[in-house]
Structure formats: structure tokens, C-alpha cells
Amino acid sequence: MKMLPREYCKDLELSNNNTEFLLNFIALMEKITPDSKQCDNFLLHNLILDTGIIRQLVEKVWKTKDLNSYGFLALFAATDGGITRVFPNKAAEDWDEDPEPFNASYYRRSLDNKGYIFRAPHTTSSDDILSPENNTIGILVSTAVEISVGGKTIKPAVVGVKLDLEAWVEKFKILASNQSNSQQSSHTCEPSSSCEMDCEANSEDLLCYLIDDGGFLVMSNQKSDWNRIGMFFSEVDPILMFALYNNSFYYRKESFDYQSVCEPVPNRNTGAAPRGVFVPTIADFLNLTWWTSAAAWSLFQQLLYGVAYHSWFIKDDVEAEGMDSRETSCVTVQTQFYFTNVSSSYNVLQDCGNCSRLFHAKRISNTNLLFVVAERMPCNSCTADKLSQAEREFKAEKTCLDMPVARYRKGPSSCFDYNNTENTLDCGRGYSFRPSLKVLLCLQLLLLYLTGSSNILPFSSSL
């Protein structure tokens, strides 16, 4: 049993280690009673009530069932009081959900939706999600417990199971072929029929999928797809996913993150080629025309600022040329897919010339699943836009005009402290450095000397 480390009593020492927290809680309960004034009686009584109910559920129901015969890897229950119980104990060791029920995605989704919520472990193309112990994958299925009290419906707990993928793939035949019999051969999807099919495991004719409401693969009758369970379906079959989106089974919603962080853009001016910097010659220094040019005055201003502000004597930390920053601020687009209001069964022809194929799609009632059966693609010449769910950087010529909403600047999590003794008279003022008057006078005399001496140099006019 996992117990959430909440502050049930003031003297209770909290710990993220579940075993240590249970020992601290039991030791404190031996000293005080649940009705003590130093304890939160509401939290404590809910905890005691949930513990008793979960214990009876385990002893009278769970322990009497053969999980293997049902194709279950584990049974679990999470309560509003902060108790999470996973059965058997071996499965509890691999339980990696958040100990706070209200922070766990399965708990919140079950409370917000009716029916059974299926969730596959989220994976990427480089992950291997097969369990090393039994070489299978667990699919989490949860639903909220509804109780009517005084005419009001409350949801005090969420219960569920973890399905054995390999065992439940065999049930595809029951799901897709409820009117078939053993004397008939394998059926295919015909436009004029009710699309009766036979989803045998590793079928060579039909591809059978269960896809959740976000477009992620939950189950497949092809063993080659098992390592892709939990991936966005466009990574498994991009042509079929585009057909589902194009036929209004899913709709796409994009949201902008204005405070995201992206990888730095490499600096293009870091090559070894020589830079186009103008270096004045001795003849240029002796020519009065050059001194009146913009290049000369630019160098002179740098000299003046350096002497006036003493920047020559200040050592600053500078980055080496070509060194990019680790991260940059940017705007990213987050794309999510949702079910539409389509709830009927559809037989659709995916028209692609000689590569056309038929597929059947139907929402499974009281769940968040879409059942899809499709013929194998006869060739590889059919192409379609690959839908992506991954976060990407937003790039546009006119970024501010192309964004649907204005930028939102997030404020600090807490207000800054205010001190009455703080002197705010100089806040908002500008400040300028005052160079030494002697330095400016010497520079002015030097400039006058150079200007006057240019008339007496015999070779200045010829250069």
C-alpha cells in the first residue's frame, strides 16, 4: 500500500520514502488519538475509512481471482484520502505513477470522463517498453467509482486494471468478428457489407488497431507494432492516420507557448575566411581627406570613449568568437488531437489509384477508444501528409501578426518584498559618466596640432 505523505498531524515527520513515512505515521498514532487537536481530523478520518475499505476489497475480491485467466497483470485502486493499493505486491514494485492521486493523469482523466479510460505507456521510437520479466506490455484501464449520497453523486476513488497486451490481442477476434463462425473463411472489408472481419493475431490480410482519444496506439494485432505501443499513430501508419483525420474522426488543436526554450541557432559568421575589415595605411594617416571621412571619425570616437571612460583598464569576460549560447528564448507550437462528435461506424475507401484500400472505423462506446480495421497497403506508392504531434518551433515572416493571440508575460510566482528604508529617489533616472576635463583638453590640442601640421608636410598634398 502506498500512502501519500500529507500533513495529517503537526508532529508527523514527512518523508518521500513510503516505508519510512508509514513507520513515522504508525509511531505517532501510538502516542495520540485520531481526534487529537494537533491533527487534521477530516484528512485522518478519510484516511482510516479508505484504508478499511481497500483492505476488504483486497481480501474479499482481489485475492479470490485468478489474474492470469482474465489477462490482468495487476489490479489497483486510488482514493481521495491519499491511499493507492496495487495488487499483487510484485506489481506494486514496478508502479511508477505519481503517489498523489490528483497529480496522476489516470486519476484526473477518470474523474473528468465517463466510462473506461485506456492508456498505453508513452514511448518514442528509441524506447523498448517490453517488460524484462514477462516480455509483455501493460495497458492501464481505469474508471471512477460513483456513489450517490443525499441525491448528489460523488467520486471518492478510481479503480482499474493493467492488461496483458499479448493476452488481449487474442480478443481482437471477438471484437471484430462477433458474427463469424468457424466454418467461414477469413472475411475482408467490403463497401456494401457490414465490414465483417477476422482480426487474428499477426494476420497477413488485415491490420487491426485500437487508438485512444489523443491519437496514440493502444493495441495492435501485429506483433511487429508492439514496440510502438504508446506512440502517436502517425508514426505507425501515417497514411491511415491522415485518412482518419481527413474523414473527421479527429480534429487538431494548436496552442502557442510564448515562453519556451529552443536550441541555439548556429552562428554563420564563424568560418576561417578573412573578414572585410578596412586597415588604414600610413598614407591614409597623412591625408587630411581621410581624417574627415567617416572611418577616421569612427576610430577617433572609439579612442575618445576608451580614454574618457577608462575602458582600457577594465577587464571584461568575453565569449570566444563562434561560441553559441546554450539555449534561446522562442515561441513553440504544441499540437494535440481529439475525438470529434463522430460516433457512427464508417466504411471508407482510401482512394490512392492502384494503392487504394478499404478501412473500417468505429468508436467503442463507454471508452476512449477508436477501433480501426484496414486492409494492408498493396503498394508503397501512396503518399500523404504526415501529421505530427511533437512540439516544434514557430517560425513565420511576421511572427506577431501570424499569432492568433497576443503575447502573455507571466509574472513572478511571488511578489517582491518591499522595505520602507529603501531609497527609491534614483529609480528611473539616467546616469552618464563625466570624463576628465584634462583628458578632453589634451585630445582637443592634439587634434588642432594634427590639423595645422598637415599644411606644412611637403608630401601630404601628393598622397
Coordinates of C-alpha atoms in Angstrom, one line a residue:
M1 CA 0.0 0.0 0.0
K2 CA 1.2 3.5 -0.9
M3 CA 0.3 6.3 1.4
L4 CA 0.6 9.9 0.3
P5 CA 2.8 11.9 2.6
R6 CA 0.3 14.6 3.6
E7 CA 0.4 16.6 6.8
Y8 CA -2.2 14.7 8.7
C9 CA -0.7 15.9 12.1
K10 CA 1.6 18.8 13.0
D11 CA 4.1 16.5 14.7
L12 CA 4.2 14.0 11.8
E13 CA 7.5 13.9 10.1
L14 CA 7.1 13.8 6.3
S15 CA 9.2 11.7 4.0
N16 CA 9.2 10.9 0.3
N17 CA 10.1 7.3 1.2
N18 CA 6.8 5.4 1.5
T19 CA 8.1 2.9 4.0
E20 CA 9.7 5.5 6.2
F21 CA 6.5 7.7 6.2
L22 CA 4.3 4.7 7.2
L23 CA 6.6 3.9 10.1
N24 CA 6.5 7.6 11.2
F25 CA 2.7 7.6 10.9
I26 CA 2.3 4.4 12.9
A27 CA 4.6 5.6 15.7
L28 CA 2.7 8.9 16.0
M29 CA -0.7 7.1 16.1
E30 CA 0.6 5.0 19.1
K31 CA 1.1 8.2 21.0
I32 CA -2.0 10.2 20.1
T33 CA -5.6 9.6 19.0
P34 CA -7.1 10.5 15.6
D35 CA -9.3 13.1 17.4
S36 CA -6.3 15.0 18.7
K37 CA -6.4 18.8 18.2
Q38 CA -2.9 18.7 16.5
C39 CA -4.3 16.6 13.7
D40 CA -6.5 17.4 10.7
N41 CA -9.5 15.2 11.7
F42 CA -11.1 15.4 8.2
L43 CA -8.0 14.1 6.4
L44 CA -7.3 11.5 9.1
H45 CA -10.8 10.0 9.3
N46 CA -10.9 9.8 5.4
L47 CA -7.6 8.0 5.5
I48 CA -8.8 5.5 8.1
L49 CA -12.1 4.9 6.2
D50 CA -10.3 4.4 2.8
T51 CA -7.8 2.0 4.4
G52 CA -10.5 -0.2 5.8
I53 CA -12.5 -0.3 2.5
I54 CA -9.4 -1.1 0.4
R55 CA -8.3 -3.9 2.8
Q56 CA -11.7 -5.5 2.5
L57 CA -11.6 -5.2 -1.3
V58 CA -8.2 -7.0 -1.4
E59 CA -9.2 -9.7 1.0
K60 CA -12.7 -10.5 -0.3
V61 CA -12.4 -9.8 -4.0
W62 CA -8.9 -9.4 -5.5
K63 CA -7.3 -12.4 -3.7
T64 CA -10.1 -14.7 -4.9
K65 CA -9.5 -14.0 -8.6
D66 CA -7.0 -15.7 -11.0
L67 CA -5.5 -12.7 -12.7
N68 CA -3.9 -14.8 -15.5
S69 CA -7.3 -16.2 -16.6
Y70 CA -8.5 -12.6 -17.1
G71 CA -5.4 -11.4 -18.8
F72 CA -4.6 -9.0 -16.0
L73 CA -1.1 -8.0 -14.8
A74 CA -2.3 -6.0 -11.8
L75 CA -5.3 -4.5 -10.0
F76 CA -5.2 -1.1 -8.4
A77 CA -7.3 1.4 -6.5
A78 CA -6.6 5.0 -5.6
T79 CA -8.7 7.0 -3.2
D80 CA -9.4 10.7 -2.4
G81 CA -7.9 10.1 1.0
G82 CA -4.5 9.5 -0.5
I83 CA -4.3 5.7 -0.5
T84 CA -3.0 3.8 -3.5
R85 CA -3.2 0.0 -3.4
V86 CA -1.6 -2.2 -6.2
F87 CA -2.2 -5.9 -6.2
P88 CA -0.2 -8.2 -6.3
N89 CA 2.8 -6.9 -4.4
K90 CA 5.2 -7.8 -7.2
A91 CA 3.3 -5.3 -9.5
A92 CA 3.4 -2.6 -6.8
E93 CA 7.2 -2.6 -7.0
D94 CA 7.0 -1.5 -10.7
W95 CA 4.3 1.1 -10.1
D96 CA 5.7 4.4 -11.3
E97 CA 2.6 6.6 -11.2
D98 CA 2.5 9.8 -9.1
P99 CA 1.8 8.9 -5.4
E100 CA -0.6 12.0 -5.2
P101 CA -3.8 10.7 -6.9
F102 CA -4.8 14.2 -8.1
N103 CA -1.4 14.6 -9.8
A104 CA -1.7 11.2 -11.7
S105 CA -3.1 11.5 -15.2
Y106 CA -5.2 8.3 -15.0
Y107 CA -6.9 9.6 -11.8
R108 CA -7.8 13.0 -13.2
R109 CA -8.9 11.7 -16.6
S110 CA -11.1 9.1 -14.9
L111 CA -12.8 11.8 -12.8
D112 CA -13.3 14.1 -15.8
N113 CA -14.7 11.4 -18.1
K114 CA -17.3 8.7 -18.0
G115 CA -16.6 5.1 -18.7
Y116 CA -13.3 3.3 -19.0
I117 CA -10.1 5.2 -19.8
F118 CA -7.4 3.2 -21.6
R119 CA -3.8 4.5 -21.5
A120 CA -0.7 2.9 -23.0
P121 CA 2.8 3.7 -21.7
H122 CA 4.1 6.7 -23.6
T123 CA 7.1 5.8 -25.8
T124 CA 9.3 7.1 -28.6
S125 CA 10.8 5.3 -31.5
S126 CA 14.0 4.7 -29.4
D127 CA 12.3 3.1 -26.4
D128 CA 11.9 -0.6 -25.6
I129 CA 8.7 -1.0 -23.5
L130 CA 8.7 -4.8 -23.3
S131 CA 8.8 -5.9 -19.7
P132 CA 12.1 -7.8 -19.0
E133 CA 10.2 -10.2 -16.6
N134 CA 7.3 -11.5 -18.7
N135 CA 8.2 -9.9 -22.1
T136 CA 4.8 -8.1 -22.4
I137 CA 3.3 -4.7 -22.1
G138 CA 0.8 -3.3 -19.6
I139 CA -2.2 -1.3 -20.7
L140 CA -3.7 0.8 -17.9
V141 CA -7.5 0.9 -17.8
S142 CA -9.2 2.9 -15.1
T143 CA -12.7 4.2 -14.2
A144 CA -14.1 6.4 -11.4
V145 CA -16.3 4.9 -8.6
E146 CA -19.6 6.8 -8.4
I147 CA -21.7 6.9 -5.2
S148 CA -24.9 8.7 -4.7
V149 CA -25.3 10.4 -1.2
G150 CA -28.2 12.6 -0.4
G151 CA -29.2 13.0 -4.1
K152 CA -25.6 14.0 -5.0
T153 CA -23.1 11.9 -7.0
I154 CA -19.5 11.9 -5.6
K155 CA -16.4 10.1 -6.9
P156 CA -14.3 9.1 -3.9
A157 CA -12.0 6.7 -5.7
V158 CA -10.7 5.3 -9.0
V159 CA -10.2 1.6 -9.7
G160 CA -8.6 -0.1 -12.6
V161 CA -6.5 -3.0 -14.0
K162 CA -3.3 -3.3 -16.0
L163 CA -4.0 -5.5 -19.1
D164 CA -1.6 -8.0 -20.5
L165 CA -1.2 -6.9 -24.1
E166 CA -0.4 -10.3 -25.6
A167 CA -3.4 -11.9 -23.9
W168 CA -5.8 -9.2 -25.0
V169 CA -4.6 -9.2 -28.6
E170 CA -6.3 -12.6 -28.9
K171 CA -9.6 -10.9 -28.0
F172 CA -9.5 -8.8 -31.3
K173 CA -11.2 -11.7 -33.0
I174 CA -14.1 -11.5 -30.6
L175 CA -14.3 -7.7 -31.0
A176 CA -14.2 -7.7 -34.8
S177 CA -15.8 -11.0 -35.8
N178 CA -18.8 -11.2 -33.5
Q179 CA -20.9 -12.7 -36.4
S180 CA -18.3 -15.1 -37.8
N181 CA -18.3 -18.8 -37.3
S182 CA -15.5 -21.4 -37.7
Q183 CA -16.9 -22.8 -41.0
Q184 CA -16.4 -19.5 -42.8
S185 CA -13.1 -18.3 -44.1
S186 CA -11.4 -15.0 -43.2
H187 CA -13.5 -12.0 -44.1
T188 CA -12.4 -8.8 -45.8
C189 CA -13.9 -5.4 -45.6
E190 CA -16.4 -4.8 -48.5
P191 CA -18.0 -1.4 -49.2
S192 CA -21.6 -2.8 -49.4
S193 CA -21.4 -5.1 -46.4
S194 CA -21.3 -4.6 -42.7
C195 CA -17.5 -4.9 -42.9
E196 CA -17.3 -8.3 -41.1
M197 CA -13.6 -9.0 -40.4
D198 CA -11.4 -11.5 -38.7
C199 CA -8.6 -9.9 -36.6
E200 CA -6.4 -12.8 -35.9
A201 CA -3.0 -12.1 -34.3
N202 CA -0.4 -11.4 -36.9
S203 CA -3.0 -11.6 -39.7
E204 CA -1.5 -11.2 -43.1
D205 CA -4.6 -9.6 -44.6
L206 CA -6.0 -7.2 -42.0
L207 CA -4.4 -4.6 -39.7
C208 CA -6.4 -4.1 -36.5
Y209 CA -5.8 -1.2 -34.2
L210 CA -7.1 0.4 -31.0
I211 CA -6.3 4.1 -30.9
D212 CA -7.1 6.4 -27.9
D213 CA -8.8 9.8 -28.0
G214 CA -5.4 11.5 -28.4
G215 CA -4.3 9.5 -31.5
F216 CA -1.9 7.2 -29.6
L217 CA -1.7 3.5 -30.4
V218 CA -3.1 1.3 -27.6
M219 CA -3.3 -2.2 -29.2
S220 CA -2.4 -3.9 -32.5
N221 CA -2.8 -7.4 -33.8
Q222 CA 0.6 -7.2 -35.4
K223 CA 3.4 -8.2 -33.1
S224 CA 5.8 -6.0 -35.1
D225 CA 3.9 -3.0 -33.8
W226 CA 4.2 -3.9 -30.1
N227 CA 7.3 -1.9 -29.6
R228 CA 5.4 1.1 -30.9
I229 CA 2.5 0.8 -28.4
G230 CA 2.0 4.3 -26.9
M231 CA 3.4 6.2 -29.9
F232 CA 1.5 8.7 -31.9
F233 CA -0.3 6.7 -34.6
S234 CA 1.1 8.8 -37.4
E235 CA 4.5 7.2 -36.5
V236 CA 3.0 3.8 -37.1
D237 CA 0.8 4.3 -40.2
P238 CA 1.0 7.9 -41.4
I239 CA -1.3 7.3 -44.4
L240 CA -4.1 5.7 -42.3
M241 CA -3.8 8.4 -39.6
F242 CA -4.1 11.1 -42.2
A243 CA -7.2 9.3 -43.6
L244 CA -8.8 9.3 -40.1
Y245 CA -8.1 13.0 -39.7
N246 CA -9.3 13.8 -43.2
N247 CA -12.6 11.9 -42.5
S248 CA -13.3 13.9 -39.3
F249 CA -12.6 11.2 -36.8
Y250 CA -10.0 13.6 -35.2
Y251 CA -9.7 17.3 -35.1
R252 CA -6.4 19.2 -34.4
K253 CA -5.9 22.0 -31.9
E254 CA -2.7 24.1 -31.8
S255 CA -1.6 26.2 -28.8
F256 CA 1.3 28.5 -28.6
D257 CA 3.9 28.6 -25.8
Y258 CA 5.4 32.1 -25.7
Q259 CA 8.0 31.3 -23.0
S260 CA 9.6 28.2 -24.5
V261 CA 13.3 27.5 -24.8
C262 CA 14.9 26.3 -28.0
E263 CA 18.2 25.1 -29.2
P264 CA 20.6 27.9 -30.2
V265 CA 20.9 28.8 -33.8
P266 CA 24.5 28.3 -35.0
N267 CA 26.4 31.4 -35.9
R268 CA 27.1 31.6 -39.6
N269 CA 30.0 34.1 -39.2
T270 CA 32.4 31.7 -37.5
G271 CA 34.3 30.5 -40.5
A272 CA 38.1 30.9 -41.1
A273 CA 37.7 33.2 -44.1
P274 CA 39.3 36.6 -43.7
R275 CA 36.9 39.4 -42.6
G276 CA 36.3 42.5 -44.7
V277 CA 37.9 45.0 -42.2
F278 CA 39.5 48.2 -43.6
V279 CA 43.0 48.8 -42.2
P280 CA 44.3 52.3 -42.8
T281 CA 47.8 52.7 -44.2
I282 CA 50.5 55.4 -43.4
A283 CA 49.4 57.4 -46.4
D284 CA 45.9 57.5 -45.1
F285 CA 47.1 58.8 -41.8
L286 CA 48.9 61.6 -43.6
N287 CA 46.0 62.6 -45.8
L288 CA 43.7 65.3 -44.4
T289 CA 40.8 64.0 -46.6
W290 CA 40.9 60.6 -44.8
W291 CA 40.8 62.3 -41.4
T292 CA 37.5 63.9 -42.4
S293 CA 36.0 60.6 -43.5
A294 CA 33.5 58.5 -41.5
A295 CA 36.0 55.7 -40.9
A296 CA 38.5 58.1 -39.3
W297 CA 35.9 59.6 -37.0
S298 CA 34.7 56.2 -36.1
L299 CA 38.2 55.2 -34.9
F300 CA 38.6 58.5 -33.2
Q301 CA 35.4 58.1 -31.3
Q302 CA 36.4 54.7 -30.1
L303 CA 39.7 56.2 -28.9
L304 CA 37.9 59.1 -27.2
Y305 CA 35.5 56.8 -25.4
G306 CA 38.2 54.4 -24.3
V307 CA 40.3 57.2 -22.7
A308 CA 37.4 59.1 -21.2
Y309 CA 35.7 56.1 -19.6
H310 CA 38.9 54.3 -18.7
S311 CA 37.7 51.1 -20.5
W312 CA 41.2 50.2 -21.4
F313 CA 41.9 49.4 -17.8
I314 CA 38.8 47.3 -17.3
K315 CA 39.0 43.6 -17.9
D316 CA 35.6 42.1 -19.0
D317 CA 34.7 38.5 -19.6
V318 CA 34.0 37.9 -23.2
E319 CA 33.0 34.9 -25.2
A320 CA 35.2 33.4 -27.8
E321 CA 34.2 34.0 -31.4
G322 CA 31.8 31.4 -32.7
M323 CA 30.7 30.3 -29.2
D324 CA 26.9 30.0 -29.1
S325 CA 24.7 30.3 -26.1
R326 CA 23.2 27.1 -24.7
E327 CA 19.6 28.0 -25.2
T328 CA 17.5 30.8 -26.6
S329 CA 14.0 32.1 -25.9
C330 CA 11.5 31.2 -28.6
V331 CA 7.8 30.5 -29.4
T332 CA 6.8 26.9 -29.9
V333 CA 3.6 25.3 -31.2
Q334 CA 2.0 22.4 -29.3
T335 CA -0.4 20.2 -31.4
Q336 CA -3.0 17.9 -29.8
F337 CA -5.6 15.7 -31.4
Y338 CA -9.1 15.0 -30.0
F339 CA -12.1 12.9 -30.9
T340 CA -14.8 14.7 -32.9
N341 CA -18.6 14.1 -32.4
V342 CA -18.5 11.2 -34.9
S343 CA -19.8 8.1 -33.1
S344 CA -21.1 6.0 -36.0
S345 CA -19.4 3.2 -37.8
Y346 CA -17.9 4.1 -41.2
N347 CA -16.5 2.1 -44.1
V348 CA -14.2 4.3 -46.0
L349 CA -12.3 3.8 -49.3
Q350 CA -8.9 5.3 -49.1
D351 CA -8.5 6.3 -52.7
C352 CA -4.9 6.2 -54.0
G353 CA -5.1 4.8 -57.5
N354 CA -3.7 1.3 -57.7
C355 CA -2.8 1.5 -54.0
S356 CA -6.4 2.1 -52.8
R357 CA -7.6 0.2 -49.7
L358 CA -10.7 0.0 -47.5
F359 CA -10.8 0.6 -43.8
H360 CA -13.4 0.4 -41.1
A361 CA -13.5 2.7 -38.1
K362 CA -15.9 2.8 -35.1
R363 CA -15.9 4.4 -31.7
I364 CA -16.2 1.8 -28.9
S365 CA -18.9 3.0 -26.5
N366 CA -18.2 3.8 -22.9
T367 CA -14.4 4.0 -23.6
N368 CA -11.9 6.5 -25.1
L369 CA -11.0 4.1 -27.9
L370 CA -11.4 4.0 -31.7
F371 CA -11.4 0.6 -33.3
V372 CA -9.8 0.6 -36.8
V373 CA -9.5 -2.3 -39.2
A374 CA -7.7 -1.7 -42.5
E375 CA -6.5 -3.8 -45.4
R376 CA -2.8 -4.0 -46.0
M377 CA -1.5 -1.4 -48.4
P378 CA -0.9 -3.2 -51.7
C379 CA 2.0 -1.0 -52.7
N380 CA 4.2 1.8 -51.3
S381 CA 3.5 4.5 -53.9
C382 CA 0.7 6.2 -51.9
T383 CA 1.8 9.3 -50.1
A384 CA 0.1 11.7 -47.7
D385 CA 1.0 14.5 -45.3
K386 CA 2.4 13.1 -42.1
L387 CA 0.7 14.5 -39.1
S388 CA 2.9 15.4 -36.2
Q389 CA 2.1 15.8 -32.5
A390 CA 5.6 16.8 -31.4
E391 CA 6.3 20.3 -30.2
R392 CA 8.0 22.5 -32.8
E393 CA 9.4 26.0 -33.0
F394 CA 7.0 28.6 -34.5
K395 CA 8.6 30.4 -37.5
A396 CA 7.0 33.0 -39.6
E397 CA 7.9 36.1 -41.5
K398 CA 5.7 38.3 -39.4
T399 CA 5.5 36.5 -36.1
C400 CA 3.4 39.0 -34.2
L401 CA 0.8 39.2 -37.0
D402 CA 0.5 35.4 -37.6
M403 CA 0.0 34.5 -33.9
P404 CA -3.7 34.1 -33.0
V405 CA -3.4 35.8 -29.6
A406 CA -1.2 38.4 -28.2
R407 CA 1.8 37.6 -26.1
Y408 CA 1.3 37.0 -22.4
R409 CA 4.1 37.7 -20.0
K410 CA 4.0 35.5 -17.0
G411 CA 4.5 37.3 -13.7
P412 CA 6.7 36.2 -10.8
S413 CA 5.4 33.4 -8.6
S414 CA 5.5 35.6 -5.5
C415 CA 5.7 39.4 -5.1
F416 CA 9.0 41.1 -4.3
D417 CA 9.5 42.3 -0.8
Y418 CA 9.1 46.0 0.0
N419 CA 11.3 47.7 2.5
N420 CA 10.4 51.1 3.9
T421 CA 14.1 52.0 4.4
E422 CA 14.9 51.5 0.7
N423 CA 15.9 54.7 -1.1
T424 CA 13.9 55.0 -4.3
L425 CA 14.9 58.5 -5.3
D426 CA 17.3 57.4 -8.0
C427 CA 14.9 54.8 -9.5
G428 CA 14.2 55.6 -13.2
R429 CA 16.9 58.2 -13.6
G430 CA 19.6 58.1 -16.3
Y431 CA 23.3 58.4 -15.4
S432 CA 26.2 59.5 -17.6
F433 CA 29.9 59.3 -16.9
R434 CA 31.8 62.5 -16.6
P435 CA 35.2 62.4 -18.4
S436 CA 38.2 64.2 -17.0
L437 CA 38.5 67.8 -18.3
K438 CA 42.2 67.5 -18.7
V439 CA 41.9 64.5 -20.9
L440 CA 39.4 66.2 -23.2
L441 CA 41.6 69.4 -23.4
C442 CA 44.7 67.3 -24.3
L443 CA 42.7 65.5 -27.1
Q444 CA 41.5 68.8 -28.4
L445 CA 45.0 70.2 -28.6
L446 CA 46.2 67.1 -30.3
L447 CA 43.5 67.3 -32.9
L448 CA 44.3 71.0 -33.6
Y449 CA 48.0 70.2 -33.9
L450 CA 47.4 67.4 -36.4
T451 CA 45.1 69.6 -38.4
G452 CA 47.6 72.5 -38.5
S453 CA 50.7 70.4 -39.2
S454 CA 49.1 68.9 -42.3
N455 CA 49.7 72.2 -44.2
I456 CA 53.4 72.1 -43.6
L457 CA 54.0 68.5 -44.6
P458 CA 55.7 68.6 -48.0
F459 CA 54.3 65.3 -49.2
S460 CA 50.8 65.4 -47.8
S461 CA 49.2 67.0 -50.8
S462 CA 50.7 64.4 -53.2
L463 CA 49.2 61.5 -51.3

